[in-house]
C-alpha cells in the first residue's frame, strides 16, 4: 500500500488540531473577557450608584415644565441632592436600584467588553485586511463602530433591568420627581411590568437605551483604546506603559469626560422614556411615544440645555465608574494571564 498520502494526512491533522486549539482559546478569551467585564463593572457600580440616583432625580425634575420663578425644585444641585437624599432616605435611599443595577452591568458590560475585541478584529479583517492587534495604527472609526455595536447589543439584553432600576431610583416619599411606580423590590417591579404589558412592557424604552449605550460605548471603548495607546507610546520612558495602573487611570479620566458629553442627551431621554407611566392599553407611555418625540418635547418645553440636566452628577458617576471599571478589568485580565 502506498504511503505517499501520509505526510499530507499528518499535515492536515496538525492543521485541524491547531485550528481547534485556536478556536478554543478564542472562545475562552471571550468568556474570560465577559467575566472580567461583568465583575469589574459590578465592583465599580457599587461605589458609583449613589450618583446614579442623584442623576436620575435631577433629570426627571421639572419634566415637561417651563421654568418659572415660583417653580418648586426639591433638588438644586448635586451636593444638595446628595445631602437631601442621604438625610431623609439614608444609605438605602442612595443605593436604590443597586440590585437591578448589578444585573444591568453584567448584561451591558459583560457583553460589550466580552465581544468588543472579537467584533473589532472581524471589522479590521474585513475593512483593513489585518487583525486589530497587528502592527500598525489603530483605525479609530472601526473602533468606534465595534464599540457602538457591542454597546447596543448589551443595552438590549439588559433593558428590563435598567427599566426597573430607573423606576426604583426615582421613587421617594420625601421629594418625589417624575411618575412614582413604588416598587417594593426589583422582583416586584418585574412582576408588575409583566402583568401590565408582558414582554413588550419589559422592553419598553429599549430603543432609547440602545441609542444611549451605543453612543456611550462607541466613544468609551474607542477613546479608551486611543488614550491608553497614546500614553503608552509617548510616556513609556516615565514608566507609563500599557500595563501601568496609572496609564489605565489617566486614560479612564479622559474617556469619562468625552463619554458624558456625548451620552448625556441620550441619557436624559432614556431616563424619561423608562420612568413614564404606561399607557392604559399597557403598550407605550402616556408622555412619549418614542425617543424622537421625547427629544422634541423636552427641548421645545424646557430648552436645549435640559438635555444636559444632571451632567455633573452623570460625570461624577461615569468618571469614577469608567476609571474603576477599566482599572478593575485590566487587573482581572492580568491575573487571568498570570494564573490561567
mmCIF file of C-alpha atoms in Angstrom:
data_model
loop_
_atom_site.group_PDB
_atom_site.id
_atom_site.type_symbol
_atom_site.label_atom_id
_atom_site.label_comp_id
_atom_site.label_asym_id
_atom_site.label_seq_id
_atom_site.Cartn_x
_atom_site.Cartn_y
_atom_site.Cartn_z
ATOM 1 C CA UNK A 1 0.000 0.000 0.000
ATOM 2 C CA UNK A 2 1.341 3.464 -0.895
ATOM 3 C CA UNK A 3 2.294 5.844 1.917
ATOM 4 C CA UNK A 4 2.535 8.918 -0.295
ATOM 5 C CA UNK A 5 -0.549 10.419 1.317
ATOM 6 C CA UNK A 6 0.748 10.007 4.876
ATOM 7 C CA UNK A 7 2.636 13.352 5.124
ATOM 8 C CA UNK A 8 -0.373 15.200 3.715
ATOM 9 C CA UNK A 9 -2.700 13.460 6.150
ATOM 10 C CA UNK A 10 -0.362 14.281 9.020
ATOM 11 C CA UNK A 11 -0.181 17.927 7.957
ATOM 12 C CA UNK A 12 -3.965 18.096 7.668
ATOM 13 C CA UNK A 13 -4.378 16.576 11.131
ATOM 14 C CA UNK A 14 -1.895 19.064 12.561
ATOM 15 C CA UNK A 15 -3.693 21.968 10.898
ATOM 16 C CA UNK A 16 -7.044 20.751 12.240
ATOM 17 C CA UNK A 17 -5.609 20.405 15.735
ATOM 18 C CA UNK A 18 -4.129 23.905 15.533
ATOM 19 C CA UNK A 19 -7.415 25.387 14.307
ATOM 20 C CA UNK A 20 -9.318 23.599 17.076
ATOM 21 C CA UNK A 21 -6.877 24.858 19.707
ATOM 22 C CA UNK A 22 -7.085 28.403 18.322
ATOM 23 C CA UNK A 23 -10.897 28.291 18.339
ATOM 24 C CA UNK A 24 -10.833 27.012 21.912
ATOM 25 C CA UNK A 25 -8.510 29.809 23.015
ATOM 26 C CA UNK A 26 -10.675 32.382 21.236
ATOM 27 C CA UNK A 27 -13.806 31.068 22.972
ATOM 28 C CA UNK A 28 -12.035 31.055 26.341
ATOM 29 C CA UNK A 29 -10.798 34.610 25.733
ATOM 30 C CA UNK A 30 -14.343 35.802 25.017
ATOM 31 C CA UNK A 31 -15.712 34.078 28.122
ATOM 32 C CA UNK A 32 -12.945 35.477 30.304
ATOM 33 C CA UNK A 33 -13.394 38.980 28.882
ATOM 34 C CA UNK A 34 -17.140 38.669 29.571
ATOM 35 C CA UNK A 35 -16.412 37.574 33.140
ATOM 36 C CA UNK A 36 -13.827 40.329 33.656
ATOM 37 C CA UNK A 37 -16.159 42.999 32.267
ATOM 38 C CA UNK A 38 -19.053 41.799 34.418
ATOM 39 C CA UNK A 39 -17.099 41.641 37.666
ATOM 40 C CA UNK A 40 -15.261 44.925 37.051
ATOM 41 C CA UNK A 41 -18.447 46.854 36.264
ATOM 42 C CA UNK A 42 -20.297 45.390 39.266
ATOM 43 C CA UNK A 43 -17.409 46.425 41.501
ATOM 44 C CA UNK A 44 -17.461 49.918 40.018
ATOM 45 C CA UNK A 45 -21.239 50.446 40.284
ATOM 46 C CA UNK A 46 -21.160 49.551 43.989
ATOM 47 C CA UNK A 47 -19.284 52.815 44.589
ATOM 48 C CA UNK A 48 -20.948 54.989 41.944
ATOM 49 C CA UNK A 49 -24.642 54.039 42.304
ATOM 50 C CA UNK A 50 -25.449 56.955 44.695
ATOM 51 C CA UNK A 51 -24.544 59.417 41.928
ATOM 52 C CA UNK A 52 -26.792 57.464 39.555
ATOM 53 C CA UNK A 53 -29.696 58.018 41.989
ATOM 54 C CA UNK A 54 -28.916 61.755 42.148
ATOM 55 C CA UNK A 55 -28.568 61.974 38.355
ATOM 56 C CA UNK A 56 -31.889 60.205 37.770
ATOM 57 C CA UNK A 57 -33.789 62.585 40.041
ATOM 58 C CA UNK A 58 -32.154 65.703 38.589
ATOM 59 C CA UNK A 59 -33.056 64.546 35.066
ATOM 60 C CA UNK A 60 -36.700 63.900 35.992
ATOM 61 C CA UNK A 61 -37.119 67.100 37.994
ATOM 62 C CA UNK A 62 -39.243 69.660 36.123
ATOM 63 C CA UNK A 63 -40.146 67.174 33.405
ATOM 64 C CA UNK A 64 -42.006 68.984 30.590
ATOM 65 C CA UNK A 65 -42.500 72.055 32.789
ATOM 66 C CA UNK A 66 -41.440 75.516 31.677
ATOM 67 C CA UNK A 67 -39.122 77.238 34.139
ATOM 68 C CA UNK A 68 -40.811 79.880 36.279
ATOM 69 C CA UNK A 69 -39.773 81.844 39.390
ATOM 70 C CA UNK A 70 -42.288 80.033 41.603
ATOM 71 C CA UNK A 71 -41.415 76.510 40.447
ATOM 72 C CA UNK A 72 -40.647 74.145 43.323
ATOM 73 C CA UNK A 73 -37.424 72.213 42.879
ATOM 74 C CA UNK A 74 -36.510 69.871 45.742
ATOM 75 C CA UNK A 75 -33.063 69.264 44.266
ATOM 76 C CA UNK A 76 -30.891 72.303 43.498
ATOM 77 C CA UNK A 77 -27.529 70.763 42.648
ATOM 78 C CA UNK A 78 -25.540 67.551 43.048
ATOM 79 C CA UNK A 79 -24.221 68.233 46.550
ATOM 80 C CA UNK A 80 -27.588 69.411 47.902
ATOM 81 C CA UNK A 81 -29.433 66.471 46.269
ATOM 82 C CA UNK A 82 -26.923 64.033 47.711
ATOM 83 C CA UNK A 83 -27.425 65.590 51.174
ATOM 84 C CA UNK A 84 -31.246 65.646 50.937
ATOM 85 C CA UNK A 85 -31.493 62.012 49.830
ATOM 86 C CA UNK A 86 -28.944 60.811 52.378
ATOM 87 C CA UNK A 87 -30.527 62.766 55.238
ATOM 88 C CA UNK A 88 -34.116 61.717 54.556
ATOM 89 C CA UNK A 89 -33.721 58.267 52.996
ATOM 90 C CA UNK A 90 -30.397 57.089 54.394
ATOM 91 C CA UNK A 91 -27.841 54.854 52.710
ATOM 92 C CA UNK A 92 -30.649 52.667 51.358
ATOM 93 C CA UNK A 93 -32.024 55.685 49.525
ATOM 94 C CA UNK A 94 -28.626 56.449 47.983
ATOM 95 C CA UNK A 95 -28.216 52.815 46.939
ATOM 96 C CA UNK A 96 -31.694 52.375 45.468
ATOM 97 C CA UNK A 97 -31.731 50.179 42.391
ATOM 98 C CA UNK A 98 -28.361 48.573 43.142
ATOM 99 C CA UNK A 99 -29.671 45.016 42.663
ATOM 100 C CA UNK A 100 -31.055 45.503 39.151
ATOM 101 C CA UNK A 101 -28.047 47.767 38.572
ATOM 102 C CA UNK A 102 -25.755 44.760 39.062
ATOM 103 C CA UNK A 103 -27.787 42.702 36.595
ATOM 104 C CA UNK A 104 -27.734 45.519 34.061
ATOM 105 C CA UNK A 105 -23.951 45.869 34.377
ATOM 106 C CA UNK A 106 -23.482 42.141 33.799
ATOM 107 C CA UNK A 107 -25.651 42.262 30.679
ATOM 108 C CA UNK A 108 -24.245 45.533 29.326
ATOM 109 C CA UNK A 109 -20.560 45.454 30.186
ATOM 110 C CA UNK A 110 -20.177 41.686 30.103
ATOM 111 C CA UNK A 111 -21.461 41.801 26.530
ATOM 112 C CA UNK A 112 -19.697 44.887 25.261
ATOM 113 C CA UNK A 113 -16.323 44.191 26.883
ATOM 114 C CA UNK A 114 -16.527 40.480 26.153
ATOM 115 C CA UNK A 115 -17.321 40.911 22.478
ATOM 116 C CA UNK A 116 -15.555 44.211 21.749
ATOM 117 C CA UNK A 117 -12.182 42.707 20.800
ATOM 118 C CA UNK A 118 -13.650 39.882 18.638
ATOM 119 C CA UNK A 119 -16.000 42.339 16.908
ATOM 120 C CA UNK A 120 -13.177 44.808 16.371
ATOM 121 C CA UNK A 121 -10.947 42.045 14.984
ATOM 122 C CA UNK A 122 -13.597 40.977 12.459
ATOM 123 C CA UNK A 123 -14.060 44.575 11.319
ATOM 124 C CA UNK A 124 -10.297 45.041 10.916
ATOM 125 C CA UNK A 125 -10.060 41.822 8.882
ATOM 126 C CA UNK A 126 -12.899 42.953 6.607
ATOM 127 C CA UNK A 127 -12.057 46.650 6.177
ATOM 128 C CA UNK A 128 -8.309 46.881 6.924
ATOM 129 C CA UNK A 129 -7.133 43.453 5.785
ATOM 130 C CA UNK A 130 -5.301 42.710 9.032
ATOM 131 C CA UNK A 131 -6.018 41.669 12.621
ATOM 132 C CA UNK A 132 -6.744 44.508 15.047
ATOM 133 C CA UNK A 133 -3.700 43.612 17.164
ATOM 134 C CA UNK A 134 -1.295 43.522 14.210
ATOM 135 C CA UNK A 135 1.461 46.089 13.831
ATOM 136 C CA UNK A 136 0.064 49.385 12.629
ATOM 137 C CA UNK A 137 -2.020 52.284 13.868
ATOM 138 C CA UNK A 138 -5.458 51.773 15.349
ATOM 139 C CA UNK A 139 -8.282 52.730 12.954
ATOM 140 C CA UNK A 140 -10.496 54.941 15.119
ATOM 141 C CA UNK A 141 -13.712 54.674 13.027
ATOM 142 C CA UNK A 142 -13.550 50.863 13.217
ATOM 143 C CA UNK A 143 -13.017 51.016 16.990
ATOM 144 C CA UNK A 144 -15.990 53.379 17.305
ATOM 145 C CA UNK A 145 -18.214 51.107 15.187
ATOM 146 C CA UNK A 146 -17.230 47.981 17.140
ATOM 147 C CA UNK A 147 -17.843 49.727 20.463
ATOM 148 C CA UNK A 148 -21.213 51.040 19.342
ATOM 149 C CA UNK A 149 -22.446 47.660 18.100
ATOM 150 C CA UNK A 150 -21.417 45.886 21.312
ATOM 151 C CA UNK A 151 -22.952 48.630 23.449
ATOM 152 C CA UNK A 152 -26.304 48.415 21.658
ATOM 153 C CA UNK A 153 -26.346 44.627 21.993
ATOM 154 C CA UNK A 154 -25.606 44.850 25.726
ATOM 155 C CA UNK A 155 -28.251 47.544 26.253
ATOM 156 C CA UNK A 156 -30.882 45.432 24.507
ATOM 157 C CA UNK A 157 -30.126 42.443 26.735
ATOM 158 C CA UNK A 158 -30.105 44.488 29.930
ATOM 159 C CA UNK A 159 -33.040 46.792 29.150
ATOM 160 C CA UNK A 160 -35.583 45.237 31.595
ATOM 161 C CA UNK A 161 -33.140 45.679 34.482
ATOM 162 C CA UNK A 162 -32.395 49.299 33.548
ATOM 163 C CA UNK A 163 -36.146 49.918 33.369
ATOM 164 C CA UNK A 164 -36.699 48.658 36.931
ATOM 165 C CA UNK A 165 -33.553 50.374 38.227
ATOM 166 C CA UNK A 166 -34.648 53.775 36.911
ATOM 167 C CA UNK A 167 -38.118 53.472 38.397
ATOM 168 C CA UNK A 168 -36.784 52.371 41.780
ATOM 169 C CA UNK A 169 -34.256 55.238 41.874
ATOM 170 C CA UNK A 170 -36.880 57.878 41.088
ATOM 171 C CA UNK A 171 -39.154 56.744 43.926
ATOM 172 C CA UNK A 172 -39.165 58.918 47.047
ATOM 173 C CA UNK A 173 -41.682 59.585 49.823
ATOM 174 C CA UNK A 174 -39.886 62.792 50.772
ATOM 175 C CA UNK A 175 -39.089 64.576 47.498
ATOM 176 C CA UNK A 176 -40.729 62.766 44.590
ATOM 177 C CA UNK A 177 -39.957 63.674 40.978
ATOM 178 C CA UNK A 178 -41.402 62.066 37.881
ATOM 179 C CA UNK A 179 -44.032 59.364 37.955
ATOM 180 C CA UNK A 180 -43.864 57.219 41.111
ATOM 181 C CA UNK A 181 -44.089 53.466 40.495
ATOM 182 C CA UNK A 182 -43.443 52.467 44.120
ATOM 183 C CA UNK A 183 -41.971 49.006 43.587
ATOM 184 C CA UNK A 184 -41.019 47.212 46.792
ATOM 185 C CA UNK A 185 -38.182 45.325 45.084
ATOM 186 C CA UNK A 186 -36.734 44.552 41.680
ATOM 187 C CA UNK A 187 -38.708 41.298 41.529
ATOM 188 C CA UNK A 188 -41.902 43.161 42.423
ATOM 189 C CA UNK A 189 -41.184 45.662 39.664
ATOM 190 C CA UNK A 190 -40.541 43.000 37.021
ATOM 191 C CA UNK A 191 -43.705 41.156 38.053
ATOM 192 C CA UNK A 192 -45.876 44.280 37.808
ATOM 193 C CA UNK A 193 -44.383 45.312 34.463
ATOM 194 C CA UNK A 194 -45.020 41.820 33.106
ATOM 195 C CA UNK A 195 -48.648 41.971 34.232
ATOM 196 C CA UNK A 196 -49.078 45.401 32.611
ATOM 197 C CA UNK A 197 -47.536 44.700 29.237
ATOM 198 C CA UNK A 198 -45.817 41.320 29.000
ATOM 199 C CA UNK A 199 -42.597 41.142 27.002
ATOM 200 C CA UNK A 200 -43.327 44.457 25.278
ATOM 201 C CA UNK A 201 -43.702 46.070 28.684
ATOM 202 C CA UNK A 202 -40.351 44.698 29.880
ATOM 203 C CA UNK A 203 -38.614 46.086 26.805
ATOM 204 C CA UNK A 204 -40.373 49.460 26.800
ATOM 205 C CA UNK A 205 -37.746 52.161 26.216
ATOM 206 C CA UNK A 206 -35.194 49.730 24.789
ATOM 207 C CA UNK A 207 -34.738 51.854 21.651
ATOM 208 C CA UNK A 208 -33.720 54.858 23.750
ATOM 209 C CA UNK A 209 -31.392 52.680 25.841
ATOM 210 C CA UNK A 210 -29.712 51.337 22.715
ATOM 211 C CA UNK A 211 -29.128 54.891 21.462
ATOM 212 C CA UNK A 212 -27.707 55.807 24.865
ATOM 213 C CA UNK A 213 -25.432 52.790 25.230
ATOM 214 C CA UNK A 214 -24.440 52.752 21.567
ATOM 215 C CA UNK A 215 -23.234 56.357 21.612
ATOM 216 C CA UNK A 216 -21.572 55.961 25.013
ATOM 217 C CA UNK A 217 -19.867 52.659 24.189
ATOM 218 C CA UNK A 218 -18.649 53.871 20.808
ATOM 219 C CA UNK A 219 -16.903 56.791 22.477
ATOM 220 C CA UNK A 220 -15.847 54.965 25.650
ATOM 221 C CA UNK A 221 -14.215 51.870 24.184
ATOM 222 C CA UNK A 222 -12.629 53.630 21.221
ATOM 223 C CA UNK A 223 -11.398 56.645 23.229
ATOM 224 C CA UNK A 224 -10.011 54.434 25.991
ATOM 225 C CA UNK A 225 -8.082 52.365 23.429
ATOM 226 C CA UNK A 226 -6.754 55.514 21.770
ATOM 227 C CA UNK A 227 -5.799 57.276 25.031
ATOM 228 C CA UNK A 228 -4.125 54.210 26.507
ATOM 229 C CA UNK A 229 -2.118 53.693 23.315
ATOM 230 C CA UNK A 230 -1.136 57.371 23.148
ATOM 231 C CA UNK A 231 0.063 57.417 26.764
ATOM 232 C CA UNK A 232 1.962 54.142 26.342
ATOM 233 C CA UNK A 233 3.696 55.385 23.174
ATOM 234 C CA UNK A 234 4.644 58.819 24.457
ATOM 235 C CA UNK A 235 5.188 58.311 28.194
ATOM 236 C CA UNK A 236 6.685 54.828 28.339
ATOM 237 C CA UNK A 237 10.016 56.402 29.359
ATOM 238 C CA UNK A 238 8.282 57.606 32.531
ATOM 239 C CA UNK A 239 7.045 54.137 33.385
ATOM 240 C CA UNK A 240 3.576 54.623 31.864
ATOM 241 C CA UNK A 241 3.430 51.578 29.616
ATOM 242 C CA UNK A 242 0.272 49.771 28.530
ATOM 243 C CA UNK A 243 0.164 47.683 31.719
ATOM 244 C CA UNK A 244 0.603 50.546 34.191
ATOM 245 C CA UNK A 245 -2.296 51.211 36.597
ATOM 246 C CA UNK A 246 -1.604 54.948 36.253
ATOM 247 C CA UNK A 247 -1.913 54.642 32.462
ATOM 248 C CA UNK A 248 -5.321 52.979 32.889
ATOM 249 C CA UNK A 249 -6.346 55.668 35.385
ATOM 250 C CA UNK A 250 -5.363 58.613 33.153
ATOM 251 C CA UNK A 251 -6.950 57.066 30.049
ATOM 252 C CA UNK A 252 -10.150 56.464 32.019
ATOM 253 C CA UNK A 253 -10.328 60.062 33.279
ATOM 254 C CA UNK A 254 -10.162 61.476 29.765
ATOM 255 C CA UNK A 255 -12.559 58.842 28.436
ATOM 256 C CA UNK A 256 -15.170 59.553 31.128
ATOM 257 C CA UNK A 257 -15.422 63.229 30.162
ATOM 258 C CA UNK A 258 -15.919 62.550 26.450
ATOM 259 C CA UNK A 259 -18.453 59.800 27.098
ATOM 260 C CA UNK A 260 -20.504 62.017 29.399
ATOM 261 C CA UNK A 261 -20.510 64.870 26.892
ATOM 262 C CA UNK A 262 -21.784 62.667 24.079
ATOM 263 C CA UNK A 263 -24.154 60.478 26.094
ATOM 264 C CA UNK A 264 -25.944 62.887 28.440
ATOM 265 C CA UNK A 265 -28.716 63.950 25.985
ATOM 266 C CA UNK A 266 -29.475 60.289 25.249
ATOM 267 C CA UNK A 267 -29.317 59.559 28.972
ATOM 268 C CA UNK A 268 -31.957 62.189 29.771
ATOM 269 C CA UNK A 269 -34.249 60.788 27.071
ATOM 270 C CA UNK A 270 -33.653 57.211 28.195
ATOM 271 C CA UNK A 271 -34.413 58.053 31.845
ATOM 272 C CA UNK A 272 -37.685 59.757 30.913
ATOM 273 C CA UNK A 273 -38.769 57.045 28.496
ATOM 274 C CA UNK A 274 -38.210 54.399 31.164
ATOM 275 C CA UNK A 275 -39.843 56.252 34.037
ATOM 276 C CA UNK A 276 -43.030 57.459 32.333
ATOM 277 C CA UNK A 277 -46.353 55.910 33.226
ATOM 278 C CA UNK A 278 -47.526 53.150 30.899
ATOM 279 C CA UNK A 279 -50.458 53.903 28.631
ATOM 280 C CA UNK A 280 -53.828 52.417 29.603
ATOM 281 C CA UNK A 281 -53.520 49.657 26.987
ATOM 282 C CA UNK A 282 -50.202 48.590 28.512
ATOM 283 C CA UNK A 283 -48.162 49.487 25.430
ATOM 284 C CA UNK A 284 -46.134 52.668 25.149
ATOM 285 C CA UNK A 285 -46.201 55.595 27.557
ATOM 286 C CA UNK A 286 -48.527 58.467 28.318
ATOM 287 C CA UNK A 287 -45.910 61.205 27.723
ATOM 288 C CA UNK A 288 -43.721 59.948 24.871
ATOM 289 C CA UNK A 289 -44.359 57.511 22.037
ATOM 290 C CA UNK A 290 -40.700 57.177 21.028
ATOM 291 C CA UNK A 291 -37.248 58.689 21.737
ATOM 292 C CA UNK A 292 -37.509 61.288 18.946
ATOM 293 C CA UNK A 293 -40.744 62.640 20.383
ATOM 294 C CA UNK A 294 -39.116 62.727 23.819
ATOM 295 C CA UNK A 295 -36.209 64.749 22.399
ATOM 296 C CA UNK A 296 -38.611 67.165 20.717
ATOM 297 C CA UNK A 297 -40.958 67.663 23.678
ATOM 298 C CA UNK A 298 -38.088 68.040 26.151
ATOM 299 C CA UNK A 299 -36.243 70.659 24.080
ATOM 300 C CA UNK A 300 -39.364 72.572 22.996
ATOM 301 C CA UNK A 301 -40.670 72.798 26.575
ATOM 302 C CA UNK A 302 -37.536 73.057 28.712
ATOM 303 C CA UNK A 303 -34.926 74.321 26.252
ATOM 304 C CA UNK A 304 -31.888 72.661 24.701
ATOM 305 C CA UNK A 305 -29.860 72.763 27.910
ATOM 306 C CA UNK A 306 -32.407 70.447 29.510
ATOM 307 C CA UNK A 307 -30.643 67.661 27.607
ATOM 308 C CA UNK A 308 -27.693 68.261 29.930
ATOM 309 C CA UNK A 309 -29.650 68.031 33.151
ATOM 310 C CA UNK A 310 -27.695 66.093 35.728
ATOM 311 C CA UNK A 311 -24.440 66.462 33.731
ATOM 312 C CA UNK A 312 -22.221 66.910 36.780
ATOM 313 C CA UNK A 313 -23.869 64.017 38.619
ATOM 314 C CA UNK A 314 -23.513 61.984 35.428
ATOM 315 C CA UNK A 315 -19.784 62.702 35.230
ATOM 316 C CA UNK A 316 -19.291 62.115 38.948
ATOM 317 C CA UNK A 317 -20.947 58.749 38.368
ATOM 318 C CA UNK A 318 -19.470 57.983 34.970
ATOM 319 C CA UNK A 319 -15.950 59.315 35.544
ATOM 320 C CA UNK A 320 -15.185 57.195 38.627
ATOM 321 C CA UNK A 321 -17.185 54.294 37.145
ATOM 322 C CA UNK A 322 -15.079 54.372 33.972
ATOM 323 C CA UNK A 323 -11.872 54.655 35.992
ATOM 324 C CA UNK A 324 -12.792 51.858 38.407
ATOM 325 C CA UNK A 325 -14.197 49.599 35.686
ATOM 326 C CA UNK A 326 -11.188 49.799 33.385
ATOM 327 C CA UNK A 327 -8.668 49.600 36.240
ATOM 328 C CA UNK A 328 -10.523 46.559 37.629
ATOM 329 C CA UNK A 329 -10.860 44.880 34.237
ATOM 330 C CA UNK A 330 -7.183 45.394 33.373
ATOM 331 C CA UNK A 331 -6.127 43.920 36.727
ATOM 332 C CA UNK A 332 -8.512 40.961 36.338
ATOM 333 C CA UNK A 333 -7.092 40.338 32.851
ATOM 334 C CA UNK A 334 -3.555 40.497 34.249
ATOM 335 C CA UNK A 335 -4.455 37.929 36.919
ATOM 336 C CA UNK A 336 -6.049 35.761 34.262
ATOM 337 C CA UNK A 337 -2.884 35.800 32.135
ATOM 338 C CA UNK A 338 -0.744 35.029 35.175
ATOM 339 C CA UNK A 339 -2.739 32.150 36.639
ATOM 340 C CA UNK A 340 -4.761 30.794 33.722
#
